[in-house]
Amino acid sequence: MTQNIPIAALMTQSGVAFGTSGARGLVSAMTDRVCFAYTTAFLQHLAVIGQFAPGTAVAIAGDLRPSSPRIMAACAAAVRHMGGEVNHCGFVPSPAVAAHGFANGIPSLMVTGSHIPDDRNGIKFNRIDGEVLKPDEMAIRAQSVDLPDLFDDAGMVKEVAPDETVVDAATPYIARYVDAFGADALSGMTLGVYEHSAVGRDILVALVEALGGTAMSLGRSDRFIPVDTEAVRPEDQALARQWAAELGLDAILSTDGDSDRPLLADENGLWMRGDVLGILSARALGIAAIATPVSCNSAVELSGLFAAVRRTRIGSPFVIEVMNGLIAEGQASVCGYEANGGFLLATPVVLDGRALGALPTRDAVLPILSVLVDAKRRGVTLSVLQAQLPERYTFSERLQAYPAAQSQALIAHLEQGEEVEILKRLTTMFGALAGAADEIDRTDGLRIHFAGGDIIHLRPSGNAPELRCYTECDSAERAAVLNAQALALVRDYSVPA
């Protein structure tokens, strides 16, 4: 007996909905039934647009959080239910399974909650030709699926699934970068790899060694650590400084949980901001046109390095849409990057005569390697490389356990009325911190520019009960202080009834 379930209703009932990077929710809410239904809806949508039919292979991978194997098995059961064949890629980075799918013209999905704690997880879906974009998400949400009698009263699969075809997605992913940069690209460099619980930790070590560098493995963990590349934990900041001082490293490499967002620390153990890493990577690759979210450092425009810079909403689907527009305009080389450091290569590039193919999904390896290789080529340290950019500094943090409804009510209150009224209200609220508000940007959340050059940007998270705050100033210290002050003010602020 089957049961027909509208996906929109299931999203409301379960609380597992689409955010900026796929469907995410509490592990307790992501039952096998829910994950099976979402995967079925994804494949039904692909069937409509001609990208899936019975017999089609679907690649599946996951990160290292404890719930990932179970959810991967539920997704695999849905693939088989739809007549597909499962390519089990195991535990590899999100960009590795995506690259496998793109190269073979098959759909793929990654079970990951990225940087969020392991009481939550998620599923990131990829079409055969790129990430699932917002129109695809809407089409998936509009599906109704017939669920077979596979689940118990708790929504879990009753029987253990058979083994799937095991596929090596890691080796081609490593070869992609060794072939592009060359076997001696990192020779003479000693690089620390902060492994923690990142699914790509072994791949990072293998890449450093395959490119001629010396890798020192650091901080490996058997428990999941929620490393957020936009809000690096104080303990991770301290660890990097300690390792740099004690070990004489040229840099420290790391990623978030599913290894699609990079962390790169300079020779002093100072973690570079993701939006600065994006600028430096684009320069190293000779990129002409960039798509980047509104929250990213304005040094990209001030540098004058690029023919075109287009601002987007936050999230890789929005970046990809704008990258596609830049390609349609005829731009010779196009990339996108985010404040979290994730880098998307929309067009092929040539590096010292070696070709590097496009990979239009968030990747952590390319920005790390391109900047390290560029620093070596120029004969400078990472701190010197970073100092070559205009002096604009960003900082981001978040209020956790801050419900989405509360975030939305705050933003709605602050931007109520005509612009003159809004600026007056914002000056009243933040004037003691940053002076008079003189401009707002509503591209994504509320981005406030102040007359003295400071920026405060408030944005509700798309996939967690958090309020993000981005600040930009003329000094790193000022950006961090202003961020903390703004979050403290927001935390204690009561929206008028």
Coordinates of C-alpha atoms in Angstrom, one line a residue:
M1 CA 0.0 0.0 0.0
T2 CA 1.3 3.4 -0.9
Q3 CA 0.6 6.8 0.6
N4 CA 0.5 10.0 -1.4
I5 CA 2.3 12.9 0.4
P6 CA 2.5 16.5 -0.8
I7 CA 6.1 17.7 -0.3
A8 CA 5.0 21.2 0.7
A9 CA 2.8 19.8 3.5
L10 CA 5.7 17.5 4.6
M11 CA 8.0 20.4 4.8
T12 CA 5.6 22.3 7.1
Q13 CA 4.9 19.2 9.2
S14 CA 8.6 18.2 9.7
G15 CA 10.2 21.6 9.8
V16 CA 12.8 20.3 7.3
A17 CA 12.8 22.9 4.5
F18 CA 15.0 24.4 1.9
G19 CA 17.5 27.0 3.0
T20 CA 20.4 28.5 1.1
S21 CA 22.2 25.2 0.6
G22 CA 19.6 22.4 0.3
A23 CA 17.1 21.0 2.8
R24 CA 18.1 21.0 6.4
G25 CA 16.6 20.3 9.8
L26 CA 16.9 18.6 13.1
V27 CA 18.2 15.0 12.9
S28 CA 15.1 14.0 14.9
A29 CA 12.9 15.5 12.2
M30 CA 14.9 14.0 9.3
T31 CA 13.4 10.6 9.5
D32 CA 14.0 8.0 6.8
R33 CA 10.4 8.8 5.6
V34 CA 11.1 12.5 5.2
C35 CA 14.5 12.0 3.5
F36 CA 13.0 9.3 1.2
A37 CA 10.2 11.6 0.2
Y38 CA 12.5 14.6 -0.6
T39 CA 14.8 12.4 -2.7
T40 CA 11.8 11.0 -4.6
A41 CA 10.5 14.5 -5.2
F42 CA 13.9 15.6 -6.5
L43 CA 14.1 12.7 -8.9
Q44 CA 10.5 13.3 -10.0
H45 CA 11.4 16.9 -10.9
L46 CA 14.5 15.8 -12.8
A47 CA 12.4 13.3 -14.7
V48 CA 10.1 16.2 -15.8
I49 CA 13.1 18.2 -17.2
G50 CA 14.7 15.2 -18.8
Q51 CA 17.5 14.5 -16.4
F52 CA 16.4 11.2 -14.8
A53 CA 14.7 8.0 -15.9
P54 CA 14.7 4.4 -14.7
G55 CA 18.2 3.0 -15.0
T56 CA 19.9 6.4 -14.4
A57 CA 22.7 6.3 -11.8
V58 CA 22.5 8.8 -8.9
A59 CA 25.7 9.6 -6.9
I60 CA 25.4 9.8 -3.1
A61 CA 27.9 10.9 -0.5
G62 CA 27.9 12.2 3.0
D63 CA 29.9 14.0 5.7
L64 CA 31.2 12.6 9.0
R65 CA 28.4 13.5 11.4
P66 CA 26.8 10.4 13.1
S67 CA 23.4 10.7 11.3
S68 CA 24.8 10.8 7.8
P69 CA 25.0 7.1 7.1
R70 CA 21.4 6.5 8.0
I71 CA 20.2 9.4 5.9
M72 CA 22.3 8.3 3.0
A73 CA 20.7 4.9 3.2
A74 CA 17.2 6.4 3.1
C75 CA 18.1 8.5 0.1
A76 CA 19.5 5.4 -1.6
A77 CA 16.3 3.5 -1.0
A78 CA 14.4 6.3 -2.7
V79 CA 16.7 6.1 -5.8
R80 CA 16.1 2.4 -6.1
H81 CA 12.3 3.0 -5.6
M82 CA 12.4 5.3 -8.5
G83 CA 14.2 2.7 -10.7
G84 CA 17.6 4.4 -10.4
E85 CA 21.0 2.9 -9.7
V86 CA 23.0 4.1 -6.7
N87 CA 26.6 5.2 -7.1
H88 CA 27.8 5.1 -3.5
C89 CA 30.7 7.7 -3.2
G90 CA 31.1 7.2 0.5
F91 CA 32.4 10.1 2.7
V92 CA 33.9 12.7 0.4
P93 CA 33.6 16.5 0.0
S94 CA 30.4 18.0 -1.5
P95 CA 32.3 19.3 -4.5
A96 CA 33.9 15.9 -5.2
V97 CA 30.5 14.1 -5.5
A98 CA 29.1 17.1 -7.5
A99 CA 32.1 16.9 -9.8
H100 CA 31.6 13.1 -10.3
G101 CA 27.9 13.8 -11.2
F102 CA 28.7 16.6 -13.6
A103 CA 31.5 14.6 -15.3
N104 CA 29.2 11.6 -15.8
G105 CA 26.0 13.4 -16.6
I106 CA 24.1 12.0 -13.6
P107 CA 22.3 13.6 -10.6
S108 CA 24.0 13.6 -7.3
L109 CA 23.3 14.4 -3.7
M110 CA 25.3 15.1 -0.5
V111 CA 24.1 14.4 3.0
T112 CA 25.5 17.2 5.1
G113 CA 24.6 19.9 7.5
S114 CA 27.8 21.8 6.6
H115 CA 29.0 23.9 9.5
I116 CA 26.0 23.6 11.8
P117 CA 26.0 21.3 14.9
D118 CA 25.5 17.6 14.5
D119 CA 22.0 17.6 16.0
R120 CA 21.1 18.8 12.5
N121 CA 21.7 17.5 9.1
G122 CA 20.7 18.2 5.5
I123 CA 20.6 17.0 1.9
K124 CA 22.1 19.1 -0.9
F125 CA 20.8 18.1 -4.4
N126 CA 22.6 18.5 -7.7
R127 CA 21.2 18.3 -11.2
I128 CA 23.3 16.7 -13.9
D129 CA 24.6 20.2 -15.0
G130 CA 24.9 22.1 -11.8
E131 CA 23.4 22.8 -8.4
V132 CA 19.7 22.8 -7.8
L133 CA 18.6 26.4 -8.1
K134 CA 15.7 28.2 -6.5
P135 CA 13.2 27.4 -9.4
D136 CA 14.2 23.8 -9.0
E137 CA 13.5 24.0 -5.2
M138 CA 10.1 25.4 -5.9
A139 CA 9.4 22.6 -8.4
I140 CA 10.5 20.0 -5.8
R141 CA 8.3 21.6 -3.2
A142 CA 5.3 21.4 -5.6
Q143 CA 5.7 17.6 -6.0
S144 CA 3.5 14.9 -4.4
V145 CA 5.1 11.5 -3.9
D146 CA 3.7 8.0 -3.4
L147 CA 5.5 6.5 -0.4
P148 CA 5.6 2.7 -0.3
D149 CA 5.1 0.7 2.9
L150 CA 8.7 0.7 3.9
F151 CA 8.6 2.6 7.2
D152 CA 7.8 1.9 10.8
D153 CA 5.7 4.1 13.1
A154 CA 8.7 6.3 13.8
G155 CA 9.3 6.9 10.1
M156 CA 12.4 4.7 9.8
V157 CA 13.1 2.1 7.1
K158 CA 12.1 -1.4 8.3
E159 CA 14.7 -3.4 6.4
V160 CA 18.4 -2.8 5.8
A161 CA 19.2 -1.8 2.3
P162 CA 21.5 -3.9 0.0
D163 CA 24.9 -2.7 -0.8
E164 CA 25.3 -0.2 -3.7
T165 CA 27.9 0.2 -6.4
V166 CA 30.9 1.8 -4.7
V167 CA 32.5 4.6 -6.8
D168 CA 35.8 6.4 -6.2
A169 CA 35.0 10.2 -6.4
A170 CA 38.1 11.2 -4.4
T171 CA 40.8 10.2 -6.9
P172 CA 39.5 12.2 -9.8
Y173 CA 38.9 15.2 -7.5
I174 CA 42.6 15.1 -6.4
A175 CA 43.8 14.6 -10.0
R176 CA 41.8 17.7 -11.1
Y177 CA 44.1 19.9 -9.0
V178 CA 47.4 18.0 -9.4
D179 CA 46.9 18.1 -13.2
A180 CA 46.1 21.9 -13.1
F181 CA 48.8 23.1 -10.8
G182 CA 51.7 20.5 -11.3
A183 CA 53.5 18.1 -9.0
D184 CA 55.9 20.8 -7.7
A185 CA 53.4 23.6 -7.2
L186 CA 53.8 23.6 -3.4
S187 CA 57.4 22.4 -3.2
G188 CA 59.4 24.0 -0.3
M189 CA 56.2 24.8 1.6
T190 CA 55.4 23.4 5.0
L191 CA 51.6 23.4 5.5
G192 CA 49.5 22.5 8.5
V193 CA 46.2 20.7 7.8
Y194 CA 43.7 21.3 10.6
E195 CA 41.7 18.1 10.1
H196 CA 39.1 18.2 12.9
S197 CA 36.0 16.3 11.6
A198 CA 36.1 17.7 8.0
V199 CA 35.1 15.0 5.5
G200 CA 37.9 16.2 3.1
R201 CA 40.7 16.1 5.7
D202 CA 42.6 13.2 4.1
I203 CA 42.1 14.7 0.7
L204 CA 43.7 17.9 1.8
V205 CA 46.8 16.1 3.1
A206 CA 47.0 14.0 -0.1
L207 CA 46.8 17.1 -2.2
V208 CA 49.6 19.0 -0.3
E209 CA 51.8 16.0 -0.7
A210 CA 50.9 15.3 -4.4
L211 CA 51.8 19.0 -5.1
G212 CA 55.2 18.7 -3.6
G213 CA 54.5 20.3 -0.2
T214 CA 55.1 19.0 3.3
A215 CA 51.8 18.3 5.2
M216 CA 51.5 18.3 9.0
S217 CA 48.3 16.8 10.2
L218 CA 46.8 18.8 13.1
G219 CA 43.8 18.5 15.4
R220 CA 42.1 15.4 14.0
S221 CA 38.8 14.6 15.9
D222 CA 36.6 11.5 16.2
R223 CA 33.7 13.7 17.2
F224 CA 32.0 16.2 15.0
I225 CA 33.1 19.8 15.4
P226 CA 30.9 22.5 13.8
V227 CA 33.5 24.6 12.2
D228 CA 31.9 27.7 10.7
T229 CA 34.2 29.5 8.2
E230 CA 32.3 32.7 8.6
A231 CA 32.4 32.7 12.4
V232 CA 35.6 31.0 13.4
R233 CA 35.5 29.8 17.0
P234 CA 37.9 31.5 19.5
E235 CA 39.5 28.1 20.3
D236 CA 40.2 27.6 16.6
Q237 CA 41.8 31.0 16.4
A238 CA 44.0 30.2 19.4
L239 CA 45.0 26.9 18.0
A240 CA 46.1 28.4 14.6
R241 CA 48.2 31.0 16.3
Q242 CA 49.8 28.4 18.6
W243 CA 50.6 26.0 15.7
A244 CA 52.1 28.8 13.6
A245 CA 54.3 29.9 16.4
E246 CA 55.5 26.4 17.4
L247 CA 55.8 24.7 14.0
G248 CA 57.1 27.4 11.6
L249 CA 54.3 26.8 9.1
D250 CA 53.9 28.7 5.8
A251 CA 50.1 28.4 6.2
I252 CA 47.3 26.3 7.8
L253 CA 44.6 24.7 5.7
S254 CA 41.2 23.6 6.7
T255 CA 37.5 23.4 5.7
D256 CA 34.1 23.2 7.2
G257 CA 32.3 19.8 7.7
D258 CA 31.5 18.9 4.1
S259 CA 34.7 20.6 2.8
D260 CA 33.1 23.0 0.4
R261 CA 34.1 26.1 2.4
P262 CA 37.8 26.8 3.0
L263 CA 39.8 28.1 5.9
L264 CA 43.3 29.4 5.2
A265 CA 45.5 30.9 7.9
D266 CA 48.7 32.9 7.1
E267 CA 52.2 32.3 8.4
N268 CA 51.1 34.0 11.7
G269 CA 48.2 31.7 12.2
L270 CA 45.6 34.3 11.4
W271 CA 42.6 33.0 9.5
M272 CA 41.9 34.9 6.3
R273 CA 38.3 36.1 5.7
G274 CA 36.6 34.1 3.0
D275 CA 35.7 37.1 0.9
V276 CA 39.4 38.2 0.9
L277 CA 40.4 34.7 -0.1
G278 CA 37.9 34.9 -2.9
I279 CA 39.4 38.1 -4.3
L280 CA 43.0 36.7 -4.1
S281 CA 41.9 33.5 -5.7
A282 CA 40.1 35.3 -8.6
R283 CA 43.3 37.4 -9.2
A284 CA 45.5 34.3 -9.1
L285 CA 43.3 32.6 -11.7
G286 CA 43.1 35.6 -14.0
I287 CA 39.3 35.9 -13.7
A288 CA 37.6 38.7 -15.6
A289 CA 34.1 38.8 -14.1
I290 CA 32.9 38.0 -10.6
A291 CA 29.5 37.3 -8.9
T292 CA 29.5 37.7 -5.2
P293 CA 26.9 38.3 -2.5
V294 CA 26.1 41.7 -1.1
S295 CA 27.7 40.8 2.2
C296 CA 31.2 40.4 0.8
N297 CA 34.1 42.8 1.1
S298 CA 33.9 45.9 -1.1
A299 CA 37.7 45.6 -1.7
V300 CA 36.7 43.6 -4.8
E301 CA 35.4 46.7 -6.5
L302 CA 38.0 49.1 -5.0
S303 CA 40.9 46.9 -6.2
G304 CA 40.1 47.6 -9.9
L305 CA 41.3 44.1 -10.7
F306 CA 38.2 42.8 -12.5
A307 CA 36.2 43.9 -15.6
A308 CA 32.8 43.2 -13.9
V309 CA 31.6 42.6 -10.4
R310 CA 27.9 41.8 -9.8
R311 CA 26.3 41.6 -6.3
T312 CA 23.8 38.9 -5.4
R313 CA 21.7 37.6 -2.6
I314 CA 23.5 35.3 -0.2
G315 CA 23.6 31.6 -1.2
S316 CA 25.3 29.7 -4.0
P317 CA 22.1 29.3 -6.0
F318 CA 21.9 33.1 -6.4
V319 CA 25.6 33.3 -7.2
I320 CA 25.2 30.7 -9.9
E321 CA 22.3 32.5 -11.5
V322 CA 24.4 35.7 -11.8
M323 CA 27.4 33.8 -13.0
N324 CA 25.3 32.3 -15.8
G325 CA 24.2 35.8 -16.7
L326 CA 27.8 37.0 -16.9
I327 CA 28.6 34.1 -19.2
A328 CA 25.6 35.0 -21.4
E329 CA 27.0 38.5 -21.7
G330 CA 30.2 37.1 -23.2
Q331 CA 32.6 37.5 -20.3
A332 CA 35.8 35.6 -21.0
S333 CA 36.2 34.0 -17.5
V334 CA 33.7 34.0 -14.7
C335 CA 33.8 32.9 -11.1
G336 CA 31.8 33.4 -7.9
Y337 CA 32.7 33.4 -4.3
E338 CA 31.0 33.8 -0.9
A339 CA 31.8 35.3 2.4
N340 CA 32.3 31.8 3.7
G341 CA 35.1 31.3 1.2
G342 CA 33.3 28.8 -1.0
F343 CA 34.5 29.4 -4.6
L344 CA 32.6 28.6 -7.8
L345 CA 34.4 28.4 -11.1
A346 CA 31.9 29.0 -13.9
T347 CA 34.3 28.8 -16.9
P348 CA 37.5 26.9 -17.7
V349 CA 40.8 28.6 -17.0
V350 CA 44.4 27.9 -18.2
L351 CA 47.1 28.0 -15.6
D352 CA 50.7 28.0 -17.0
G353 CA 49.5 26.1 -20.0
R354 CA 47.5 23.6 -18.0
A355 CA 43.7 23.5 -18.3
L356 CA 41.4 23.6 -15.3
G357 CA 37.7 22.8 -16.1
A358 CA 34.7 24.6 -14.7
L359 CA 33.2 23.4 -11.4
P360 CA 30.1 25.6 -10.8
T361 CA 29.5 24.5 -7.2
R362 CA 31.0 25.7 -4.0
D363 CA 34.5 24.4 -3.5
A364 CA 37.2 24.7 -0.8
V365 CA 40.2 23.3 -2.5
L366 CA 40.6 25.7 -5.4
P367 CA 40.8 29.0 -3.4
I368 CA 43.3 27.5 -1.0
L369 CA 45.6 26.1 -3.6
S370 CA 45.4 29.0 -6.1
V371 CA 46.3 31.5 -3.4
L372 CA 49.2 29.3 -2.0
V373 CA 50.6 28.8 -5.4
D374 CA 50.3 32.5 -6.2
A375 CA 52.1 33.5 -3.0
K376 CA 54.9 31.1 -3.9
R377 CA 55.1 32.4 -7.4
R378 CA 55.3 36.0 -6.2
G379 CA 57.8 35.1 -3.5
V380 CA 55.8 36.6 -0.6
T381 CA 54.0 35.4 2.5
L382 CA 50.2 35.2 2.7
S383 CA 50.1 38.2 5.0
V384 CA 52.0 40.3 2.4
L385 CA 49.7 38.9 -0.4
Q386 CA 46.6 40.0 1.6
A387 CA 48.1 43.5 2.3
Q388 CA 48.2 44.2 -1.4
L389 CA 44.4 44.6 -1.4
P390 CA 42.6 47.9 -0.4
E391 CA 42.2 48.2 3.4
R392 CA 38.6 47.1 3.9
Y393 CA 37.9 44.5 6.6
T394 CA 34.8 42.4 7.2
F395 CA 33.7 40.4 10.2
S396 CA 30.6 38.2 10.8
E397 CA 29.0 36.6 13.8
R398 CA 25.6 35.4 14.7
L399 CA 23.0 35.3 17.5
Q400 CA 22.3 31.6 18.0
A401 CA 18.9 30.3 19.3
Y402 CA 17.3 33.5 17.7
P403 CA 14.1 32.3 16.1
A404 CA 13.4 33.1 12.5
A405 CA 10.1 34.8 13.4
Q406 CA 12.0 37.1 15.7
S407 CA 14.6 37.9 13.1
Q408 CA 11.9 38.6 10.5
A409 CA 10.0 40.8 12.9
L410 CA 13.1 42.9 13.6
I411 CA 13.9 43.4 10.0
A412 CA 10.3 44.3 9.1
H413 CA 10.3 46.9 11.9
L414 CA 13.6 48.5 11.0
E415 CA 12.7 48.9 7.3
Q416 CA 9.1 50.1 7.8
G417 CA 8.1 53.3 6.1
E418 CA 9.8 55.7 3.6
E419 CA 13.6 55.7 3.2
V420 CA 14.0 59.0 5.1
E421 CA 12.1 57.5 8.0
I422 CA 14.1 54.3 7.9
L423 CA 17.4 56.1 7.9
K424 CA 16.3 58.1 10.9
R425 CA 15.2 55.0 12.8
L426 CA 18.5 53.3 12.0
T427 CA 20.5 56.3 13.1
T428 CA 18.6 56.4 16.4
M429 CA 19.3 52.7 16.9
F430 CA 22.9 52.4 15.8
G431 CA 24.1 56.1 15.8
A432 CA 26.1 55.7 19.0
L433 CA 28.0 52.9 17.4
A434 CA 28.5 54.1 13.8
G435 CA 27.1 57.6 13.3
A436 CA 24.4 58.6 10.8
A437 CA 22.9 56.0 8.5
D438 CA 23.0 57.3 4.9
E439 CA 22.1 54.4 2.7
I440 CA 20.4 51.0 2.9
D441 CA 20.5 47.9 0.7
R442 CA 17.7 45.3 0.8
T443 CA 19.2 42.8 -1.6
D444 CA 19.3 40.2 1.3
G445 CA 18.4 41.3 4.8
L446 CA 19.1 44.9 5.7
R447 CA 22.6 46.3 4.9
I448 CA 23.2 49.7 6.4
H449 CA 25.9 52.1 5.2
F450 CA 26.9 54.9 7.6
A451 CA 28.4 58.3 6.7
G452 CA 31.8 57.4 8.2
G453 CA 32.2 54.4 6.0
D454 CA 31.1 51.6 8.4
I455 CA 28.6 49.0 7.3
I456 CA 26.3 46.9 9.5
H457 CA 24.3 44.1 7.7
L458 CA 21.6 42.1 9.5
R459 CA 20.2 38.9 7.9
P460 CA 18.1 36.0 9.2
S461 CA 19.8 32.7 8.5
G462 CA 18.1 30.7 5.8
N463 CA 18.6 27.3 7.5
A464 CA 19.0 27.7 11.2
P465 CA 17.5 29.8 14.1
E466 CA 20.2 32.4 13.9
L467 CA 20.6 36.1 13.0
R468 CA 23.7 36.9 11.1
C469 CA 25.5 40.2 11.4
Y470 CA 28.1 41.3 8.9
T471 CA 30.2 44.4 9.5
E472 CA 32.7 46.2 7.3
C473 CA 35.2 48.9 8.4
D474 CA 38.6 50.3 7.6
S475 CA 40.3 48.1 10.2
A476 CA 40.0 44.5 11.3
E477 CA 39.7 45.5 14.9
R478 CA 37.0 48.1 14.2
A479 CA 35.0 45.5 12.2
A480 CA 35.1 43.0 15.0
V481 CA 34.2 45.5 17.8
L482 CA 31.4 47.0 15.8
N483 CA 30.0 43.5 15.1
A484 CA 29.9 42.6 18.8
Q485 CA 28.4 45.9 19.7
A486 CA 25.7 45.6 17.0
L487 CA 24.8 42.0 18.0
A488 CA 24.6 43.0 21.7
L489 CA 22.3 45.9 20.8
V490 CA 20.1 43.6 18.7
R491 CA 20.0 40.9 21.3
D492 CA 18.6 43.3 23.9
Y493 CA 16.3 45.2 21.5
S494 CA 12.5 44.8 21.8
V495 CA 10.5 45.3 18.7
P496 CA 7.6 47.6 19.5
A497 CA 4.2 45.8 19.5

